[in-house]
PDB file of C-alpha atoms in Angstrom:
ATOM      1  CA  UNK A 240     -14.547 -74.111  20.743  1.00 44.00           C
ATOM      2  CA  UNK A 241     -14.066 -69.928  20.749  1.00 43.00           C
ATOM      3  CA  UNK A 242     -12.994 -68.686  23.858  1.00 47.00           C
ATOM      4  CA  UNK A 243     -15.910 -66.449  25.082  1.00 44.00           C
ATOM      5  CA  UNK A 244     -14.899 -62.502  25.303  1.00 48.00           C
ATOM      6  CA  UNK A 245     -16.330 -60.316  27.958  1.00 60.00           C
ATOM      7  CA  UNK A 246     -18.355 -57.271  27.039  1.00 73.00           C
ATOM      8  CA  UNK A 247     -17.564 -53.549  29.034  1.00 84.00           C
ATOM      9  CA  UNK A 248     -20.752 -54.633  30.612  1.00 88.00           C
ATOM     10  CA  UNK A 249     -19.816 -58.118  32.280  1.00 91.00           C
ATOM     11  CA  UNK A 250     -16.913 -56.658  33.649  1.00 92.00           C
ATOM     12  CA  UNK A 251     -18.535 -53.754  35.121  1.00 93.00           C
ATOM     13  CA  UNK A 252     -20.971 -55.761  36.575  1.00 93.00           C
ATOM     14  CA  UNK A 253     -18.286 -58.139  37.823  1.00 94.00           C
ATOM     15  CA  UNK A 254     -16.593 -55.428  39.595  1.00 94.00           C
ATOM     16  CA  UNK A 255     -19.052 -53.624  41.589  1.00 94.00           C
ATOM     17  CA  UNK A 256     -20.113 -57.418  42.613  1.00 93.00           C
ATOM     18  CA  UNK A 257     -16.259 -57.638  43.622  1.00 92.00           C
ATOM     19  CA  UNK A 258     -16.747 -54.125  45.505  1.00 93.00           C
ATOM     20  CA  UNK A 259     -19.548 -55.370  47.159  1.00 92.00           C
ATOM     21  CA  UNK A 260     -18.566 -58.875  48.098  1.00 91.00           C
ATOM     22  CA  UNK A 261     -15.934 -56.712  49.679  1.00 91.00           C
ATOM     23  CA  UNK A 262     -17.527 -54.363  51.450  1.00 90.00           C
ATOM     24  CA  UNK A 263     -20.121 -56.920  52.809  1.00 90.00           C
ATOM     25  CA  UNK A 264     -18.592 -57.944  56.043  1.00 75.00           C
ATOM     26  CA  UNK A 265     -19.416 -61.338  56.826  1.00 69.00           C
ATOM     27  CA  UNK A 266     -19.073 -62.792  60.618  1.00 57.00           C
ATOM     28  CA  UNK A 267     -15.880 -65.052  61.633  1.00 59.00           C
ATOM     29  CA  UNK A 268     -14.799 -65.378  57.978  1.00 63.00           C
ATOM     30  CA  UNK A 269     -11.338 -65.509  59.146  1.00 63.00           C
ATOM     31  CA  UNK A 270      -9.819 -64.435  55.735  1.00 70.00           C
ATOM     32  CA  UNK A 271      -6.699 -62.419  55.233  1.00 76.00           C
ATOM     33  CA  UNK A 272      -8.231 -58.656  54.683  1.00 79.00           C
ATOM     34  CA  UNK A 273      -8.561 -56.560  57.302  1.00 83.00           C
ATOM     35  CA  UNK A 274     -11.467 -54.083  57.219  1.00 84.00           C
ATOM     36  CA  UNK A 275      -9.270 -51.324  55.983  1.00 85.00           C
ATOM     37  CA  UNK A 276      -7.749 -53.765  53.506  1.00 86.00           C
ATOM     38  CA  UNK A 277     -11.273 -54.918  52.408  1.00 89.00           C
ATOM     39  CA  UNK A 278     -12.910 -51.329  52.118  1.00 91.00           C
ATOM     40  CA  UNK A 279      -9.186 -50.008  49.614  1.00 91.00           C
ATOM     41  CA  UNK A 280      -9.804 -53.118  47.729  1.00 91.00           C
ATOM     42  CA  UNK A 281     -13.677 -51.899  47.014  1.00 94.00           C
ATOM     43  CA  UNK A 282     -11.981 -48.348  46.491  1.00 95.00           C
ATOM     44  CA  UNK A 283      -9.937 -50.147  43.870  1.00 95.00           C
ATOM     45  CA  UNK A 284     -12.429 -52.268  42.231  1.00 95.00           C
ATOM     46  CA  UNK A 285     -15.249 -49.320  41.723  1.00 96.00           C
ATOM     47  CA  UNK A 286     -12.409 -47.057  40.001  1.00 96.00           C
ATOM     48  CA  UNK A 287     -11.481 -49.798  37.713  1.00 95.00           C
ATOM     49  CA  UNK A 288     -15.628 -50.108  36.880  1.00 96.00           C
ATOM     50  CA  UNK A 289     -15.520 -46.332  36.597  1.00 95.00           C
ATOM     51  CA  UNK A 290     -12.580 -46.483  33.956  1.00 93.00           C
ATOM     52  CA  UNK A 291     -14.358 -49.318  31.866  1.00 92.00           C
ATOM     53  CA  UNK A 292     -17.495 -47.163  32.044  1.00 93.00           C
ATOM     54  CA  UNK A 293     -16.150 -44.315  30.638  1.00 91.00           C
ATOM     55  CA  UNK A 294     -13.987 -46.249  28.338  1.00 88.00           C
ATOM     56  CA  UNK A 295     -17.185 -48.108  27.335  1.00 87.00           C
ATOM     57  CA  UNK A 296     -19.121 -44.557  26.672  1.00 86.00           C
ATOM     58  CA  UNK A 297     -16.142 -42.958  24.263  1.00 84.00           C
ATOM     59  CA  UNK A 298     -15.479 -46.096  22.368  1.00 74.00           C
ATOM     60  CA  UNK A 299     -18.980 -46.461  21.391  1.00 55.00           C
ATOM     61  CA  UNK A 300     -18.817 -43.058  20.059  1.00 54.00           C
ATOM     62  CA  UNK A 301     -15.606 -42.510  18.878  1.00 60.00           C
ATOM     63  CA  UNK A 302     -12.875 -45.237  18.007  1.00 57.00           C
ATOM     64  CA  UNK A 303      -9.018 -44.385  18.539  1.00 69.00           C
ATOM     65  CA  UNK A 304      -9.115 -43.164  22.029  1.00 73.00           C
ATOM     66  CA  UNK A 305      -8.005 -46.178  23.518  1.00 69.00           C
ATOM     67  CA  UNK A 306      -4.493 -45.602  23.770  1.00 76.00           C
ATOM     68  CA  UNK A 307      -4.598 -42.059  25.996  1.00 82.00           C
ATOM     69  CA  UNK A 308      -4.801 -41.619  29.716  1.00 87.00           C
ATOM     70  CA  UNK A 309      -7.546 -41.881  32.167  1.00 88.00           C
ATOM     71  CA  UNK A 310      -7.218 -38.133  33.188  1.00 90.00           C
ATOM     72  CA  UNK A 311      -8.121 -37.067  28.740  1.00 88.00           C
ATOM     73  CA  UNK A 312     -10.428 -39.898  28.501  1.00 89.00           C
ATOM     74  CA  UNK A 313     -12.302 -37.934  31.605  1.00 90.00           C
ATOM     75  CA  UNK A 314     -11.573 -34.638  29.799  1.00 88.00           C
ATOM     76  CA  UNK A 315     -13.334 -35.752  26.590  1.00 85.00           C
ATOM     77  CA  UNK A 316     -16.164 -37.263  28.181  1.00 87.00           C
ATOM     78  CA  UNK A 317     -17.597 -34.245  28.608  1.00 87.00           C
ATOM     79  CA  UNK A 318     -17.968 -33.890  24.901  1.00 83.00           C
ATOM     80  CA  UNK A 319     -20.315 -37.214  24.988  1.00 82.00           C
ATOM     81  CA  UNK A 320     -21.965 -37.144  28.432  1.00 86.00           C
ATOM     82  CA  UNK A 321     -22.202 -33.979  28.924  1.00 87.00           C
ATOM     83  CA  UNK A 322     -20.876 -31.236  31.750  1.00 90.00           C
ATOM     84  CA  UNK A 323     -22.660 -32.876  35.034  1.00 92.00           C
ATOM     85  CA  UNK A 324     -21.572 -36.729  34.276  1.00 92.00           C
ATOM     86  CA  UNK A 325     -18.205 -35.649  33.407  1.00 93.00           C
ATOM     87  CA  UNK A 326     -17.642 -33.880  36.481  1.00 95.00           C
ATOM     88  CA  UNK A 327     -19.158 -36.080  38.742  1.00 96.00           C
ATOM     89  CA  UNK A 328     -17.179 -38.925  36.858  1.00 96.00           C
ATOM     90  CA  UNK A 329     -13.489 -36.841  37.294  1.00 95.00           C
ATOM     91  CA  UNK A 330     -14.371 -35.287  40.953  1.00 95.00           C
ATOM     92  CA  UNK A 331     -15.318 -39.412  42.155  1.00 96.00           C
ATOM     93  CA  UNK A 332     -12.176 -40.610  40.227  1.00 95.00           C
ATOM     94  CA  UNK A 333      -9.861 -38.782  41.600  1.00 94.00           C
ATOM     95  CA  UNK A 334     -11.374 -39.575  45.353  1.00 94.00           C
ATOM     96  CA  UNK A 335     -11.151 -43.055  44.004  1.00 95.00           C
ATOM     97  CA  UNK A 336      -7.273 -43.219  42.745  1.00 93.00           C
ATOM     98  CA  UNK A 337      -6.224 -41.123  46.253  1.00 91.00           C
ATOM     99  CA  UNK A 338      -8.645 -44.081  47.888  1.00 90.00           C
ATOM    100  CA  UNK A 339      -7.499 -47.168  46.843  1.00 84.00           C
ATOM    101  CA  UNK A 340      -3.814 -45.879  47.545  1.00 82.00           C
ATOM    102  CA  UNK A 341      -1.726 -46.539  50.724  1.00 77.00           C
ATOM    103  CA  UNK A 342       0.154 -43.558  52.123  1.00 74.00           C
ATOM    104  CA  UNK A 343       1.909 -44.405  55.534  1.00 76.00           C
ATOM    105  CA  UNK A 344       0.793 -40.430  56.860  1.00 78.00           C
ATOM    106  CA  UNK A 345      -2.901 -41.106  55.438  1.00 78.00           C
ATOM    107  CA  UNK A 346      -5.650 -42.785  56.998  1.00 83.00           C
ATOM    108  CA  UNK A 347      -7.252 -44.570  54.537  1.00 83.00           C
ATOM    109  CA  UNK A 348     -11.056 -44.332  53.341  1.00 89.00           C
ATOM    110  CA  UNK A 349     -13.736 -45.330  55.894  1.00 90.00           C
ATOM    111  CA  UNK A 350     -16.355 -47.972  55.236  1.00 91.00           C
ATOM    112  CA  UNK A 351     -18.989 -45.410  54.706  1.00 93.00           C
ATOM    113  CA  UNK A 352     -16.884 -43.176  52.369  1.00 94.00           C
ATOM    114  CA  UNK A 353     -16.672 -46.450  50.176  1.00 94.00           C
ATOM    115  CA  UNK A 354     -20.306 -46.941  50.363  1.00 95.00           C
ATOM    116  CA  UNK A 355     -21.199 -43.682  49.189  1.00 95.00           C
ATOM    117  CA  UNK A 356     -18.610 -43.620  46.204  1.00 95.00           C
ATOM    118  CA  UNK A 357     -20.550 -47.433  45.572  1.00 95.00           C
ATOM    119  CA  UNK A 358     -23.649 -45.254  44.919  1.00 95.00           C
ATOM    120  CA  UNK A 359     -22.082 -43.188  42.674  1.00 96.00           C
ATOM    121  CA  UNK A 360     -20.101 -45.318  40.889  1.00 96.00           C
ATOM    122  CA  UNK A 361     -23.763 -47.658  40.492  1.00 95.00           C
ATOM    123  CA  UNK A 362     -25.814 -44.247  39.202  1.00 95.00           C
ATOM    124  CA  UNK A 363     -22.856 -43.033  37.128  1.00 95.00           C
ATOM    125  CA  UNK A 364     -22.105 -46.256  35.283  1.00 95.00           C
ATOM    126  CA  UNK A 365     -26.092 -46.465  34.833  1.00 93.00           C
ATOM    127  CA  UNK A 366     -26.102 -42.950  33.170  1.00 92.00           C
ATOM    128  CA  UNK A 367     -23.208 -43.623  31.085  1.00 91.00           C
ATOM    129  CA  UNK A 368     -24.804 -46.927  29.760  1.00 89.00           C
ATOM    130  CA  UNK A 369     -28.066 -44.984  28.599  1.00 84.00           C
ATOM    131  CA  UNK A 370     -28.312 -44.007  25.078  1.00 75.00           C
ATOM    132  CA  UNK A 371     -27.337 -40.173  24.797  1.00 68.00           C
ATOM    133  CA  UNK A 372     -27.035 -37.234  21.909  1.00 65.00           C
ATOM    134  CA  UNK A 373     -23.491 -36.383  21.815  1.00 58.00           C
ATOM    135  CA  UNK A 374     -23.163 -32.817  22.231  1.00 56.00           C
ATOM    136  CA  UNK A 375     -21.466 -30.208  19.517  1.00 58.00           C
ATOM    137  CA  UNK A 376     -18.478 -28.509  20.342  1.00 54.00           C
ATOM    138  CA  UNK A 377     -18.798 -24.925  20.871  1.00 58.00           C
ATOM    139  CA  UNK A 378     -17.813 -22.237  18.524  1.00 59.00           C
ATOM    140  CA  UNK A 379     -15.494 -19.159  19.860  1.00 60.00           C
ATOM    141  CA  UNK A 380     -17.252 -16.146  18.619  1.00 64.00           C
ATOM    142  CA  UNK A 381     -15.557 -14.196  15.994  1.00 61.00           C
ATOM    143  CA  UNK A 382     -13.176 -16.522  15.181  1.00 59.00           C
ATOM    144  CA  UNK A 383     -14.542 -16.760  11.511  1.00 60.00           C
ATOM    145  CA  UNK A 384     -11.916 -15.447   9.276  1.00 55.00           C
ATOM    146  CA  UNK A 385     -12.727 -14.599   5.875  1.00 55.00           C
ATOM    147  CA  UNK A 386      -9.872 -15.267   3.998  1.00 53.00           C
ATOM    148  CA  UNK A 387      -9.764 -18.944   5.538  1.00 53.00           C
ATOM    149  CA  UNK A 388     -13.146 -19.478   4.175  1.00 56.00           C
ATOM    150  CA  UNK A 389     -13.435 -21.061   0.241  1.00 58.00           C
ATOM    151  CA  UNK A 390     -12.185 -19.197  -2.511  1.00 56.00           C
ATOM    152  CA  UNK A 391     -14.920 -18.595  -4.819  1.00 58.00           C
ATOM    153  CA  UNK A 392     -15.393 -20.732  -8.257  1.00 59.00           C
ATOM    154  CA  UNK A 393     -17.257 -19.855 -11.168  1.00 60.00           C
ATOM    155  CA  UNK A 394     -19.355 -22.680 -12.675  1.00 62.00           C
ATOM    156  CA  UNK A 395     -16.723 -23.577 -15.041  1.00 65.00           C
ATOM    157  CA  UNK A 396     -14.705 -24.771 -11.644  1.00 61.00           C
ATOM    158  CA  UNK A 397     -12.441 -22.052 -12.350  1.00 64.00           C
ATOM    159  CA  UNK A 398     -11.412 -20.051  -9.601  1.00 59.00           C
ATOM    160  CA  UNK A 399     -12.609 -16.304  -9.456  1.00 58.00           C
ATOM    161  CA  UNK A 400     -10.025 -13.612  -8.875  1.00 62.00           C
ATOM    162  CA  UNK A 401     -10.022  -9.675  -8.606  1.00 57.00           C
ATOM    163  CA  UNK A 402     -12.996  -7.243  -7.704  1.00 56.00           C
ATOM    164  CA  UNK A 403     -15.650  -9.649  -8.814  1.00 53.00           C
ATOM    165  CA  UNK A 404     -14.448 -12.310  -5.795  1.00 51.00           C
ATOM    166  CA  UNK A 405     -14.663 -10.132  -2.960  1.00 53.00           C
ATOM    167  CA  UNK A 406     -18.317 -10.077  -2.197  1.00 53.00           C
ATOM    168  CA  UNK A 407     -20.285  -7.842  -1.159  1.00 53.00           C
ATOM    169  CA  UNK A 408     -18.723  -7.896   2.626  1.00 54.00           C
ATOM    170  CA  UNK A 409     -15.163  -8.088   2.033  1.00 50.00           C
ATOM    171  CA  UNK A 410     -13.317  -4.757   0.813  1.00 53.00           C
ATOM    172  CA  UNK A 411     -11.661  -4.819  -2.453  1.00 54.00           C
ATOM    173  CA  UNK A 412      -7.837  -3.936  -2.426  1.00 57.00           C
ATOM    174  CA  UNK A 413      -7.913  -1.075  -4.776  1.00 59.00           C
ATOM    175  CA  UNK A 414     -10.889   0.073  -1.909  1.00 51.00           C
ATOM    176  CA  UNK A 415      -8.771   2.079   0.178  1.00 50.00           C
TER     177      UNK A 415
END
């Protein structure tokens, strides 16, 4: 029998049950986690969804950017997702990673603040998921160099020197 693989999707959905399970206190369990422990646990879990959402959205698009870091994967998202999911995905991220950190001078993030990134995290991996257009880099403007462009062939495949290849727009050098 094959082991069964999970898709992007089961483990995203796996995790923000995880976040919730955490974040939903439940009377006298008695466990381990205290309720700061609990809500930088959630922290944790939603910015591991977050990553597997995003990685989910670039690898469907465009293979071979597996092996770079969280921070480009974020920058290049904005190429397939557009502006406004990219920077909602980097700005809650980054709240994330400082969130599900302990820092002895820090107080760490309060239930609510974990409940609202949950939201996020929920509409953001939801937007990522939905079929998109991937967007076209931009052009600089006047960047076009004419010498960089094609030389120019005659039909022969034979390539076309002197006054004759200049074109109408370019100068000739004997032009001066």
């Amino acid at each position: 029998m094959m082991p069964t693989t999970r898709t992007s999707a089961d483990t995203i959905a796996a995790l923000l049950t995880t976040a919730d399970d955490l974040l939903t206190e439940v009377a006298g369990d008695g466990g381990p986690l205290t309720p700061a422990g609990r809500d930088r646990g959630a922290a944790y879990a939603l910015r591991i969804a977050l990553e597997t959402a995003v990685d989910a959205a670039l690898t469907t698009e465009e293979a071979g950017l597996g092996g770079i870091s969280t921070r480009a994967k974020l920058l290049c998202l904005r190429h397939y997702a557009g502006p406004g999911p990219a920077r909602r995905a980097n700005a809650l991220w980054s709240r994330l990673s400082a969130g599900c950190k302990y820092h002895h001078d820090e107080i760490g993030p309060s239930h609510a603040q974990v409940r609202a990134w949950q939201t996020a995290v929920d509409a953001l991996v939801a937007e990522l998921a939905a079929p998109r257009e991937v967007l076209e880099f931009p052009r600089q403007r006047g960047t076009e160099h004419p010498l960089l462009e094609k030389p120019p062939m005659s039909r022969e495949g034979a390539l076309i020197t002197g006054p004759a290849a200049a074109g109408p727009d370019l100068p000739t050098p004997d032009a001066t």
